[in-house]
XYZ file of C-alpha atoms in Angstrom:
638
model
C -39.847 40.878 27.532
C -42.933 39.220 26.711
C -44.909 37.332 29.200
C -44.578 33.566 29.261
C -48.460 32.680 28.861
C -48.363 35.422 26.506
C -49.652 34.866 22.684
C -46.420 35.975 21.820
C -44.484 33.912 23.912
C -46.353 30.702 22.973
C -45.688 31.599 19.320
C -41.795 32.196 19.661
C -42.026 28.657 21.686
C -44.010 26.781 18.876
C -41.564 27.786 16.483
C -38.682 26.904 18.422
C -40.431 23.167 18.544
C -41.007 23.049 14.626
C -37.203 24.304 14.150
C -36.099 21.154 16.360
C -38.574 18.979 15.067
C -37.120 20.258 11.349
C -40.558 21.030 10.276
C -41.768 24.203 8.027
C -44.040 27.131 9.501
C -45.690 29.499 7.084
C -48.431 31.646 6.911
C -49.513 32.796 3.437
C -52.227 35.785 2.266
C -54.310 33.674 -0.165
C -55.117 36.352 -2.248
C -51.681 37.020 -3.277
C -49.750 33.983 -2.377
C -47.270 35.453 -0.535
C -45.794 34.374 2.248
C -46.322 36.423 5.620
C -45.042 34.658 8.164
C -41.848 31.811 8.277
C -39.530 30.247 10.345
C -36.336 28.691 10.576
C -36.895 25.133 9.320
C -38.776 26.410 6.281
C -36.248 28.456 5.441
C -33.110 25.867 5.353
C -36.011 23.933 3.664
C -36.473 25.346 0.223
C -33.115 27.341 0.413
C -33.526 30.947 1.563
C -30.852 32.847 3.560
C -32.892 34.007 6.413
C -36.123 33.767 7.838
C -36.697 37.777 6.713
C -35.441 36.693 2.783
C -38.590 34.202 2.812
C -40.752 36.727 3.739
C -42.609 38.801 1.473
C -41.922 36.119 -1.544
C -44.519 34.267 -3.736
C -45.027 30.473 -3.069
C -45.787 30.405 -6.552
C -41.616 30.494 -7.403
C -42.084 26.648 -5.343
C -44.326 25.486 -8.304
C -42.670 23.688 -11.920
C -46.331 25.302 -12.852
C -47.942 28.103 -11.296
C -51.128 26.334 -13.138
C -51.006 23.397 -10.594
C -52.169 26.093 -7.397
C -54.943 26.639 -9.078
C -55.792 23.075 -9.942
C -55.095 22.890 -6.220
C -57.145 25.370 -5.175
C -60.041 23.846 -7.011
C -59.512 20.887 -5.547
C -59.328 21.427 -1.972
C -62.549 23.372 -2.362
C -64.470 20.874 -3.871
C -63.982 18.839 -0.723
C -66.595 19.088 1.300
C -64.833 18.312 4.998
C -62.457 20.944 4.044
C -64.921 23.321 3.565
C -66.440 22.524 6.754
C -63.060 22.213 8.985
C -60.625 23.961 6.165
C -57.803 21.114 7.166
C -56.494 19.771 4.758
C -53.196 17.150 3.985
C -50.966 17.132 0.911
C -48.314 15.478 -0.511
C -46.145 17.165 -3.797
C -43.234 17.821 -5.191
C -42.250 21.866 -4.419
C -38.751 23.396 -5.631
C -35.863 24.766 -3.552
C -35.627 28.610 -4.003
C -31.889 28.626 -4.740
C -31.020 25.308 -6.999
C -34.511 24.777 -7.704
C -33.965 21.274 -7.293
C -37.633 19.450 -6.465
C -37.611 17.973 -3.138
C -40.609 16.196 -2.117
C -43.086 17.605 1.181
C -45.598 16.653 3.339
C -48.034 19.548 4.256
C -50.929 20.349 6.905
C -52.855 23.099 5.613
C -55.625 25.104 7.882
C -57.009 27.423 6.371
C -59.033 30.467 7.538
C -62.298 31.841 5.700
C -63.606 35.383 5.325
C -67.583 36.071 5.642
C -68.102 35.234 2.133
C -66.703 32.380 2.649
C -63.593 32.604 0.765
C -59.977 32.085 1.958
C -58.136 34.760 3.900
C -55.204 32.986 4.707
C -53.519 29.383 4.696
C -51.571 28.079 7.943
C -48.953 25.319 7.027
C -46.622 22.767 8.287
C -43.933 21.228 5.941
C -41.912 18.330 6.593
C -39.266 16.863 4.165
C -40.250 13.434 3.305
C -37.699 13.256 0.153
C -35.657 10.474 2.250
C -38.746 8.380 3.071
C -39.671 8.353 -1.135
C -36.504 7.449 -1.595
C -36.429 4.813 0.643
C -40.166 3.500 -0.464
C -38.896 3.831 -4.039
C -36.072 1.752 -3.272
C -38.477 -0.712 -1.406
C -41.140 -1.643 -4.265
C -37.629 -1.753 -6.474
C -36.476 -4.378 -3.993
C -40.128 -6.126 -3.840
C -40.141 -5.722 -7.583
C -36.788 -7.451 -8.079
C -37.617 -9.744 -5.807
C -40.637 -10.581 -7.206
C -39.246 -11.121 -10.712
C -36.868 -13.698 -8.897
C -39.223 -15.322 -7.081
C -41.351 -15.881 -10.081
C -38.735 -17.025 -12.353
C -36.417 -18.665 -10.635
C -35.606 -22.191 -11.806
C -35.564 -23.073 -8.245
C -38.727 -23.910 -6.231
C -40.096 -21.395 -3.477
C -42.928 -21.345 -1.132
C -43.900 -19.233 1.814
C -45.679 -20.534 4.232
C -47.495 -19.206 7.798
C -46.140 -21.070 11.052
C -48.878 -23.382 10.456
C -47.093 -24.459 7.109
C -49.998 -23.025 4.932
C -48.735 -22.111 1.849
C -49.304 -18.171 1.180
C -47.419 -17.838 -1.827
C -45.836 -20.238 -4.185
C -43.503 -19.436 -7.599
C -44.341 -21.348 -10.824
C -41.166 -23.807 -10.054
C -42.347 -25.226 -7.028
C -45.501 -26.092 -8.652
C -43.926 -27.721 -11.134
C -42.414 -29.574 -8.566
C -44.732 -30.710 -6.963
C -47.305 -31.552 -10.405
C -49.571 -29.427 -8.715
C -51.090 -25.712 -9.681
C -51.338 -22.529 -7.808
C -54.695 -22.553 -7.068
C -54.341 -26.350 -5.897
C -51.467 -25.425 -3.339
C -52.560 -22.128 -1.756
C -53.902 -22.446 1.729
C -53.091 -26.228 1.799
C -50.459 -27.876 4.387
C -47.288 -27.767 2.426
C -46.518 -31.223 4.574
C -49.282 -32.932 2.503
C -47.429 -32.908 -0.219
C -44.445 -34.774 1.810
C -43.750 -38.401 1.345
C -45.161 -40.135 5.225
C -41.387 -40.971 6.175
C -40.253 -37.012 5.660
C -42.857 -35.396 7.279
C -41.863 -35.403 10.747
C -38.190 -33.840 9.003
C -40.549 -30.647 8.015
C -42.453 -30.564 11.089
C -39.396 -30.294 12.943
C -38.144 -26.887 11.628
C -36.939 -24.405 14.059
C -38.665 -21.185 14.114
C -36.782 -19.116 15.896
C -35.523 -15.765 14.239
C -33.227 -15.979 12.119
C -33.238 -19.883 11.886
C -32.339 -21.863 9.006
C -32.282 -25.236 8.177
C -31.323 -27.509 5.072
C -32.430 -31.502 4.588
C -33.343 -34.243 1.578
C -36.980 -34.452 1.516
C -39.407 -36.955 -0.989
C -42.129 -35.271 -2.561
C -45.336 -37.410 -3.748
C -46.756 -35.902 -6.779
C -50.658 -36.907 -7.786
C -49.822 -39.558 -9.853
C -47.801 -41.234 -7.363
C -43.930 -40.555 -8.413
C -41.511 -39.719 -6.016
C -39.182 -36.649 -6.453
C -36.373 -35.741 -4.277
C -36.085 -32.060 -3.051
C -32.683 -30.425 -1.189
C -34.963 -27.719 0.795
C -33.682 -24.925 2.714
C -36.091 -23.371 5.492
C -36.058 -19.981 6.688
C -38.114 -18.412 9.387
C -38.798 -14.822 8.787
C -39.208 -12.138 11.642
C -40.402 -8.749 11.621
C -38.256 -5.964 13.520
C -39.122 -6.879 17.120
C -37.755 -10.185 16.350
C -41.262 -12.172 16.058
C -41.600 -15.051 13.670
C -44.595 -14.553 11.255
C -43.542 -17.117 8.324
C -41.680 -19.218 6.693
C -39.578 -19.715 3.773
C -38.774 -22.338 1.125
C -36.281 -23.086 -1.443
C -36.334 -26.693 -2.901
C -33.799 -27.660 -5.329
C -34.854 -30.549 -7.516
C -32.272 -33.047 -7.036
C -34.210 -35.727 -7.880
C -32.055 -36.641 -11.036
C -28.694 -36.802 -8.850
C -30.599 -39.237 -6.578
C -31.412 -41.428 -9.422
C -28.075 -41.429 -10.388
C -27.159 -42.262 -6.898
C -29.173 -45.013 -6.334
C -28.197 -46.548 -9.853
C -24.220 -46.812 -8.733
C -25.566 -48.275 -5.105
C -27.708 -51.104 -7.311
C -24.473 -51.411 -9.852
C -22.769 -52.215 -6.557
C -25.211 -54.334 -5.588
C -25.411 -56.212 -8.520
C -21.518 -56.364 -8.650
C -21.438 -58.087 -5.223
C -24.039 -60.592 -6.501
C -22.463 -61.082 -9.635
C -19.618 -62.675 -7.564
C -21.787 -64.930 -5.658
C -23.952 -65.823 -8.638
C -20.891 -66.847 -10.616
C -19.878 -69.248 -8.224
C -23.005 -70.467 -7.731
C -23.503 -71.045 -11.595
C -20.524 -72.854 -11.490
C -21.523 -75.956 -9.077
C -25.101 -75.520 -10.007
C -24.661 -76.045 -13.820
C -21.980 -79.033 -12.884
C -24.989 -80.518 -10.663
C -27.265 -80.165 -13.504
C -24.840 -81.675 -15.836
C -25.235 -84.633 -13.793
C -28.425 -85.224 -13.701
C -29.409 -83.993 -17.071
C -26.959 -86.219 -18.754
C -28.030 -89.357 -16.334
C -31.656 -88.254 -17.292
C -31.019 -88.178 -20.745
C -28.876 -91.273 -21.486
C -32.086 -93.220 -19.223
C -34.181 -91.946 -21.885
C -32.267 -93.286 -25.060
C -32.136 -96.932 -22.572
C -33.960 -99.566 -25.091
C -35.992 -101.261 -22.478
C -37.581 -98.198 -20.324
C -41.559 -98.100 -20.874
C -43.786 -95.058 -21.593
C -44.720 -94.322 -18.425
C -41.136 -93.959 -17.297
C -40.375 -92.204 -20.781
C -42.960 -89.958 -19.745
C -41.315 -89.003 -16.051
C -37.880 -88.667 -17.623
C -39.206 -86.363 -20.051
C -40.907 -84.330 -17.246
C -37.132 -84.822 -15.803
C -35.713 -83.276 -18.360
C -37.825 -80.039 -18.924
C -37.085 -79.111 -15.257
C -33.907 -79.419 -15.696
C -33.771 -76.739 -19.130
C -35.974 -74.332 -17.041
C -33.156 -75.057 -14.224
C -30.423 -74.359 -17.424
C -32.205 -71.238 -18.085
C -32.583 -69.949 -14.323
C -28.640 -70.511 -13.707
C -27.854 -68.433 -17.368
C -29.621 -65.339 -16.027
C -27.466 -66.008 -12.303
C -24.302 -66.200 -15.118
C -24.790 -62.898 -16.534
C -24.346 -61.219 -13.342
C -20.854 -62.946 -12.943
C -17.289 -61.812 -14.641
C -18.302 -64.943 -17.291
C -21.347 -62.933 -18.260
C -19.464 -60.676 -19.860
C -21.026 -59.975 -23.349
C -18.793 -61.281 -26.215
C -19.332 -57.951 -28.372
C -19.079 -57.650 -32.167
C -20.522 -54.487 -34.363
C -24.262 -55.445 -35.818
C -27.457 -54.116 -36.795
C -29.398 -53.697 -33.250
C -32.244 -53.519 -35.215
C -31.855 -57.229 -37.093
C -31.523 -58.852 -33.209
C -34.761 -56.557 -31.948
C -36.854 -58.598 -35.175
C -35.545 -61.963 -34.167
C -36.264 -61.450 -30.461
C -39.935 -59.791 -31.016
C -40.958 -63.271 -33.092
C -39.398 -65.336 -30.866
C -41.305 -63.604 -27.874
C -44.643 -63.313 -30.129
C -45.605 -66.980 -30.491
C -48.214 -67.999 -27.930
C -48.819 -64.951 -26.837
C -52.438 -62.738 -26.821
C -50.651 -59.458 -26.621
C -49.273 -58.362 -30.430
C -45.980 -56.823 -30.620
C -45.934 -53.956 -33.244
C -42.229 -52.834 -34.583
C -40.784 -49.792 -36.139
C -37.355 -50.280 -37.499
C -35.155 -47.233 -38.582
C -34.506 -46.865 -42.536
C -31.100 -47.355 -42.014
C -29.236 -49.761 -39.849
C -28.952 -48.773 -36.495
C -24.914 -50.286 -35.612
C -23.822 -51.057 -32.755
C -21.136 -53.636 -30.341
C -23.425 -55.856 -28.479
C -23.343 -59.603 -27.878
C -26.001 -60.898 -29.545
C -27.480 -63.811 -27.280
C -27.434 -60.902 -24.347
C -29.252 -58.628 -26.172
C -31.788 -60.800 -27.473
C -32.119 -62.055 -23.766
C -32.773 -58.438 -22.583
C -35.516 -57.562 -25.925
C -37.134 -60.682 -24.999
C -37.190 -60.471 -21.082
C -38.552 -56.501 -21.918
C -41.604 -57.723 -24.298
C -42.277 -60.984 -21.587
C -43.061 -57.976 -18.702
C -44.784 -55.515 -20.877
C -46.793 -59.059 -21.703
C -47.372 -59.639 -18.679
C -48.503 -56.144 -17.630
C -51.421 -56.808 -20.735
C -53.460 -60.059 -18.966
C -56.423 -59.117 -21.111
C -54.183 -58.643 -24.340
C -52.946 -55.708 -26.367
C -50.252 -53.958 -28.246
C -46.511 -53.836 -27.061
C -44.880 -50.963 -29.160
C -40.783 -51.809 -29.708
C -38.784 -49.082 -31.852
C -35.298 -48.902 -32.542
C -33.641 -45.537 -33.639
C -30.611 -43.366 -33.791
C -30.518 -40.894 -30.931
C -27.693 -38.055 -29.841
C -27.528 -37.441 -26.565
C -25.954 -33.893 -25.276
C -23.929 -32.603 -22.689
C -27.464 -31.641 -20.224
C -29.361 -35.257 -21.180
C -30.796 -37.145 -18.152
C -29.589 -39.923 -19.614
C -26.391 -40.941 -17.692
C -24.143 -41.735 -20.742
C -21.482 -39.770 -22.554
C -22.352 -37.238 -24.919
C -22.338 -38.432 -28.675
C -24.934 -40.985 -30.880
C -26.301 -43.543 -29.489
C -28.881 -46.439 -30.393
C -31.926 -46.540 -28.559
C -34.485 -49.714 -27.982
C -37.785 -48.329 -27.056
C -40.256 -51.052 -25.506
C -43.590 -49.568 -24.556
C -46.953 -51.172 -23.094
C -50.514 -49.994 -22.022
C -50.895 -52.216 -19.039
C -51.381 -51.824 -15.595
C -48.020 -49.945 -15.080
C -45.653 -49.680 -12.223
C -46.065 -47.828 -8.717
C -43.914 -44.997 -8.091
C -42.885 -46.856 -4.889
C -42.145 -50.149 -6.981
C -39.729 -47.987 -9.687
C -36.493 -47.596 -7.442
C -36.461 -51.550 -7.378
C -37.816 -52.632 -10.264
C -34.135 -53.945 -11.655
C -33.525 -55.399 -7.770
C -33.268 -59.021 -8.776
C -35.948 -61.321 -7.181
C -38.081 -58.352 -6.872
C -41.163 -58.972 -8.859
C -44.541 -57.852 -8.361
C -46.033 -60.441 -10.296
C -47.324 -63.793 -9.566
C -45.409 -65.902 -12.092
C -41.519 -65.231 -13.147
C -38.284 -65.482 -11.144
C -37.761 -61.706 -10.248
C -34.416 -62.354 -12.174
C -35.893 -60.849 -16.332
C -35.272 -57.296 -15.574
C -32.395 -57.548 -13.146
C -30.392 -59.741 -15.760
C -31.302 -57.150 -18.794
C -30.165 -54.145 -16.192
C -26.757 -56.439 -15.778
C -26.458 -56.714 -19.539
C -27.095 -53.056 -20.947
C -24.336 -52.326 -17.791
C -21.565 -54.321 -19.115
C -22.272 -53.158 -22.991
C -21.222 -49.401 -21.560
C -25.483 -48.520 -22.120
C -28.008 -47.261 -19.753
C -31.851 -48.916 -19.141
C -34.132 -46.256 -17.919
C -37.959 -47.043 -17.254
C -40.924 -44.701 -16.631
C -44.295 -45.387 -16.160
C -48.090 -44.861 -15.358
C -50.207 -46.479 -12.888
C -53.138 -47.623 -14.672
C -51.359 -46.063 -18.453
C -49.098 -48.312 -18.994
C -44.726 -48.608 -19.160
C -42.085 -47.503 -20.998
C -38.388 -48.898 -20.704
C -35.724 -47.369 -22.592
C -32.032 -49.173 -23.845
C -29.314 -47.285 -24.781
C -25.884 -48.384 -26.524
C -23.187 -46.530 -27.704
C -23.090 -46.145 -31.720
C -20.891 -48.407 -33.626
C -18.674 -45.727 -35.496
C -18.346 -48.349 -38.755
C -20.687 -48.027 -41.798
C -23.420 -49.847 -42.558
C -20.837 -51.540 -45.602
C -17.807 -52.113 -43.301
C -19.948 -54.571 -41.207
C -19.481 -58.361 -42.966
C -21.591 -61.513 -41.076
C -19.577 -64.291 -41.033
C -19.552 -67.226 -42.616
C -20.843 -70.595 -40.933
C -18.466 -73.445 -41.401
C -19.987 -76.817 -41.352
C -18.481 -79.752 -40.410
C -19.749 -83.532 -42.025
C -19.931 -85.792 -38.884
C -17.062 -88.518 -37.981
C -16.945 -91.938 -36.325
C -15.934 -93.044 -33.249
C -12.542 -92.004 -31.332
C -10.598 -92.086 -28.269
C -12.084 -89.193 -26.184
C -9.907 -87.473 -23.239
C -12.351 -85.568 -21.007
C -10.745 -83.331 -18.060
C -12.651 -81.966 -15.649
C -12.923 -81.364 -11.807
C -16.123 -82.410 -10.788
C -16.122 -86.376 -10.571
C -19.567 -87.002 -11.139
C -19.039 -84.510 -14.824
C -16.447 -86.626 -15.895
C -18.421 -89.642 -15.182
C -21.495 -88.779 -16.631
C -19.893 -87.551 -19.993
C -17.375 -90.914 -20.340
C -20.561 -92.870 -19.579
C -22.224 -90.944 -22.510
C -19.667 -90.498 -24.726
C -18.918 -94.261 -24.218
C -22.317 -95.627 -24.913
C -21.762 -93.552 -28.747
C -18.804 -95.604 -29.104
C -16.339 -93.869 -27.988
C -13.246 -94.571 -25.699
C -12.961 -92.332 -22.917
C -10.467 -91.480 -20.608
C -10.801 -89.192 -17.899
C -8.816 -86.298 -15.582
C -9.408 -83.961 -12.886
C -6.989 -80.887 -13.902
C -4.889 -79.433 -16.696
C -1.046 -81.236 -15.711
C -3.039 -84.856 -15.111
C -4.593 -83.968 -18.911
C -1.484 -83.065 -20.200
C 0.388 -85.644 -19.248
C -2.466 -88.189 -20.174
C -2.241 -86.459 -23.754
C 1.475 -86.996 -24.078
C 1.684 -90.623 -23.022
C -0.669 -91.185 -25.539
C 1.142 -89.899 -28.608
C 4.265 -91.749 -27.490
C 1.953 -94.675 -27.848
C 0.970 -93.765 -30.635
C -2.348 -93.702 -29.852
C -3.376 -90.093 -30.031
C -6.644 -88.735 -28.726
C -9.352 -87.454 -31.114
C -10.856 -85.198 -29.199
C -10.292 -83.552 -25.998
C -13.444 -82.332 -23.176
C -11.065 -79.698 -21.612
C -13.451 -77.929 -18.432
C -13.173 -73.551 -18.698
C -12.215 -73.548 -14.849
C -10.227 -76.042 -12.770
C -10.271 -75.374 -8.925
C -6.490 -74.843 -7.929
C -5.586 -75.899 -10.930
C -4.972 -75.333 -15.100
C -7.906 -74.574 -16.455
C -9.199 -75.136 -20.171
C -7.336 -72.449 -21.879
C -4.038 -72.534 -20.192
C -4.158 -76.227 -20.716
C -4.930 -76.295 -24.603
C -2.324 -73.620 -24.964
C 0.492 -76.316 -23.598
C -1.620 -78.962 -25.809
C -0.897 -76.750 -28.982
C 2.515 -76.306 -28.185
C 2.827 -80.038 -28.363
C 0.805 -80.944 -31.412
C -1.073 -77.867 -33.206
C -4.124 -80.212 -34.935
C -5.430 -81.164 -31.616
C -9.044 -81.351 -31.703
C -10.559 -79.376 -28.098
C -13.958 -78.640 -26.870
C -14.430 -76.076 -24.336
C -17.553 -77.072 -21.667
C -18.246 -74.317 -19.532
C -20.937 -72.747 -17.498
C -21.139 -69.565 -19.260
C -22.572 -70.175 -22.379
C -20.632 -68.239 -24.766
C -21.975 -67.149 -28.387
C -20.069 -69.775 -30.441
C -19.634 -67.071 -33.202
C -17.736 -64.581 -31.118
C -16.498 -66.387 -28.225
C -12.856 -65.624 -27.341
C -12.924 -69.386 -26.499
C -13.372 -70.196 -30.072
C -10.885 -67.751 -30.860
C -8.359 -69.628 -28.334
C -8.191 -72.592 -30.868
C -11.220 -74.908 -29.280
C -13.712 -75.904 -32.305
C -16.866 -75.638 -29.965
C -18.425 -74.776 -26.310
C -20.449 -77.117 -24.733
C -22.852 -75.145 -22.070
C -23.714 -77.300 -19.156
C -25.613 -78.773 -18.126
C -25.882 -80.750 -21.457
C -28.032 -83.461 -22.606
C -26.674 -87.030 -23.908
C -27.786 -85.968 -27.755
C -26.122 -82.656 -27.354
C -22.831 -83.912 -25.932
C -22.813 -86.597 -28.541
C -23.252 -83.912 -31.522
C -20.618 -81.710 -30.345
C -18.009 -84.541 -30.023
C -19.040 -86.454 -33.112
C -18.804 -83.285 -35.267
C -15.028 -82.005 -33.859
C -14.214 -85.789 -34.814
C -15.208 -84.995 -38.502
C -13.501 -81.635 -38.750
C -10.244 -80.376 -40.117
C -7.633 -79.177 -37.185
């Protein structure tokens, strides 16, 4: 038995340590290639029997091409610190004996020189490192995948130190954010936070593993706010240490927008119900005191001076008439009174109507063919008109407003919030001084105005009025570039041929008659008889529909029928204008009614008119208007 400390010994022991360790021994003569010396782990390795059947064989049988040895050879020698310490490390691909199969090693080589220098013999340790390719393969095939996602994902990423520097951001995000690549590395991705979120981001656990989700605003460089759903992840390495974060923002910035136009629907709703019953004692105030004002005027003996203060009166009171329309159209009454028509034949009329005065020039671009659509006509001028008015006065110094109507169709992924199908779209556009991202979300909020004249009410009441025709408004804009706002109504589905404009009856004035005026405001019916009564007219007054009923019947058993009946739209707790002309009918079929209401219907596509009364009379009215109205039913044919 061979001495521990012996060489022999030591030898037996280091192979016993390379067999556990599973790592290749052999010795082999250079000049032949064979292989003198082996042991256990080399031999499972490349697939010999035994220890003695890898003895004795070439290492050449290991190569796909004995050729490559050489280039080996030539190789190692032409390294200088190998000639010096003849150590050398390799990695290559060497085939198993028995399948010949390639499996992939990791050698030490020492090699041992002769006096002329030239190798005697090569020492050498293989390990198997086919599991470790395989697993580094199936690494940079992971990174590669995931690097292919990461760059074209529709979805935002960023990765980001603990310091929230951004290290690495995919072309989404910057798109996201308005900004490029080279802009957003290294930066604080917090800078790019709207004020109010920032503390949100900063809060961000970092523990391993930790993950968090929140709605953050994102300011881009021109100012616009964008919504982001972001998701946070901190990222350990194997001890468990956090080294990063990581990202993923989802744009929901449209969904927002969406949001925040039912909450203002809502909002508009709610005021719509206090605005119509404001309208409704506001307009029978103003009735009141335009009439009085009016029928002052017309008084023989009233000098200029008070002419001139009555006059003064007066206009007030029209720019009060107009204030308490726009509160109407947010009411149920404001509902538009929709026929089919050429959008494009209301957009002319309201861009010369707007036009005069006025040092801003309107340019228009009409489609060839007529763009149809439903749309109550007085509303939708209102909304062209109160659209041109702010892009007016966004242009102080003057300019050109740009309005275009055209034929759109709008599909299935469209922004815009409306059914698929064809659609009509108004197009108003300015070069003024724009709108602030932080202005945008309330620019239809009524009394909201940035501006030093106007009521806040022009582009609240033309949101309320593209709502109720079943269209969308949308509005983008520049600081310092200027504003678009968009309209957009549902097609008509009727040709261009189908749609007929009505005729206009006229109606050759009459004389005097007895008058019957019903309505529940005392001072109204007082103000109109005292009107009515200095035309000539007899008047006779009521509070509700049964006392006007009744008054109407006693008169034709007297035989002295009324010409003309006031009849007002709504009657507090009792029958208003249309249920009462309905009974009226039923009785005698020629009466002669006039509608007065709040609301100010279109009198060419009223329902009112289509109820059997011959007019509307808005209030408030003035003593010449009331007069007309009353004087002209008295001259037409039941």
């Amino acid at each position: 038995m061979a001495r521990p400390d012996s060489p022999h010994a030591q030898e037996a022991w280091l192979e016993q340590v390379f067999d556990s360790l599973d790592i290749g021994v052999i010795t082999i003569e250079h000049a032949t290639g064979r292989v003198t010396r082996a042991n256990e782990a080399y031999a499972r390795m490349f697939g010999f029997g035994s220890v003695e059947e890898a003895l004795g064989r070439t290492v050449l049988e290991h190569y796909a091409d004995p050729a490559e040895r050489k280039e080996i050879e030539a190789r190692l020698l032409a390294d200088e610190s190998f000639r010096t310490t003849g150590v050398a490390r390799i990695e290559a691909r060497r085939l198993r004996h028995d399948t010949k199969e390639p499996i992939d090693v990791r050698m030490a080589v020492h090699a041992t020189f002769g006096p002329d220098g030239r190798v005697v013999r090569m020492d050498c340790t293989l390990e198997d490192i086919g599991e470790r390719k395989r697993a580094q393969k199936a690494f940079l095939a992971s990174e590669e995948r995931f690097r292919i996602l990461f760059e074209t994902s529709e979805v935002g990423m960023v990765l980001t130190d603990l310091e929230r520097r951004i290290h690495r951001v995919n072309t989404a995000f910057c798109r996201f954010v308005g900004r490029s690549e080279k802009d957003l590395l290294g930066t604080d991705a917090r800078s790019f936070l709207h004020p109010g979120d920032r503390p949100g981001f900063e809060t961000v656990a970092v523990a391993a593993g930790a993950r968090s989700s929140r709605e953050l605003r994102f300011e881009r460089p021109s100012g616009q706010l964008v919504w982001g759903y972001v998701t946070v992840s901190a990222l350990s390495d194997g001890d468990g240490a956090v080294h990063s974060l990581f990202g993923v923002v989802h744009d929901v910035s449209e969904g927002k927008r969406h949001e925040q136009a039912l909450m203002r629907l809502a909002k508009l709703e709610s005021l719509g119900v206090l605005a119509g019953g404001i309208a409704h004692d506001f307009n029978n105030i103003l009735a009141v005191i335009m009439g009085s004002v009016t029928l002052a005027a017309e008084l023989p003996d009233v000098g200029p001076r008070p002419r001139e203060l009555l006059a003064e009166a007066e206009a007030a009171c029209e720019r009060a008439r107009d204030l308490a329309k726009q509160l109407v159209t947010f009411a149920k009454g404001g509902a538009p009174r929709k026929r089919t028509g050429s959008v494009g034949d209301v957009v002319r009329e309201a861009v010369g109507f707007s036009s005069r005065g006025s040092n801003v020039a309107v340019e228009l671009a009409l489609p060839d063919e007529p763009a149809l659509a439903e749309f109550d006509a007085g509303q939708l001028h209102q909304v062209v008109h109160n659209l041109i008015l702010n892009a007016q006065q966004a242009m102080p110094d003057g300019g050109t407003v740009r309005v275009e109507v055209s034929q759109v169709t709008l599909d299935g992924g469209s922004a815009i919030p409306l059914p698929p199908g064809r659609h009509v779209r108004i197009r108003v556009t300015d070069h003024g001084v724009g709108i602030l991202a932080t202005h945008l979300d309330r620019i239809f909020d009524p009394y909201f105005s940035t501006k030093k004249t106007g009521s806040g009410l022009g582009l609240a009441t033309a949101h309320s009025i593209v709502t109720r025709h079943g269209g969308h408004i949308a509005v983008s804009s520049t600081p310092g570039w200027g504003t678009t706002f968009e309209v957009y109504l549902p097609a008509s589905t009727l040709s261009v041929a189908e749609v007929h404009s009505p005729a206009v009856s006229r109606v050759e004035p009459g004389a005097s008659a007895r008058v019957l005026v019903m309505d529940d405001d005392q001072a109204v019916r007082e103000i109109a008889a005292h009107i009515l009564r200095t035309k000539g007219h007899e008047v006779d007054l009521t509070s509700d529909g049964d006392e006007a009923i009744a008054a109407y019947l006693d008169a034709v058993s007297a035989n002295r029928p009324y010409g003309v009946v006031l009849l007002d739209l709504t009657i507090r707790g009792g029958l208003g204008g249309i249920e009462t002309l309905g009974r009226l009918r039923a009785v005698d079929p020629k009466v002669k009614a006039i509608v007065m209401t709040g609301y100010s219907p279109d009198e060419g596509n009223s329902p009112l008119l289509e109820s059997g009364f011959l007019a509307a009379l808005p209030k408030p009215f003035t003593a010449e208007t009331l007069g007309a109205v009353v004087r002209d039913a008295i001259g037409s044919k039941a």
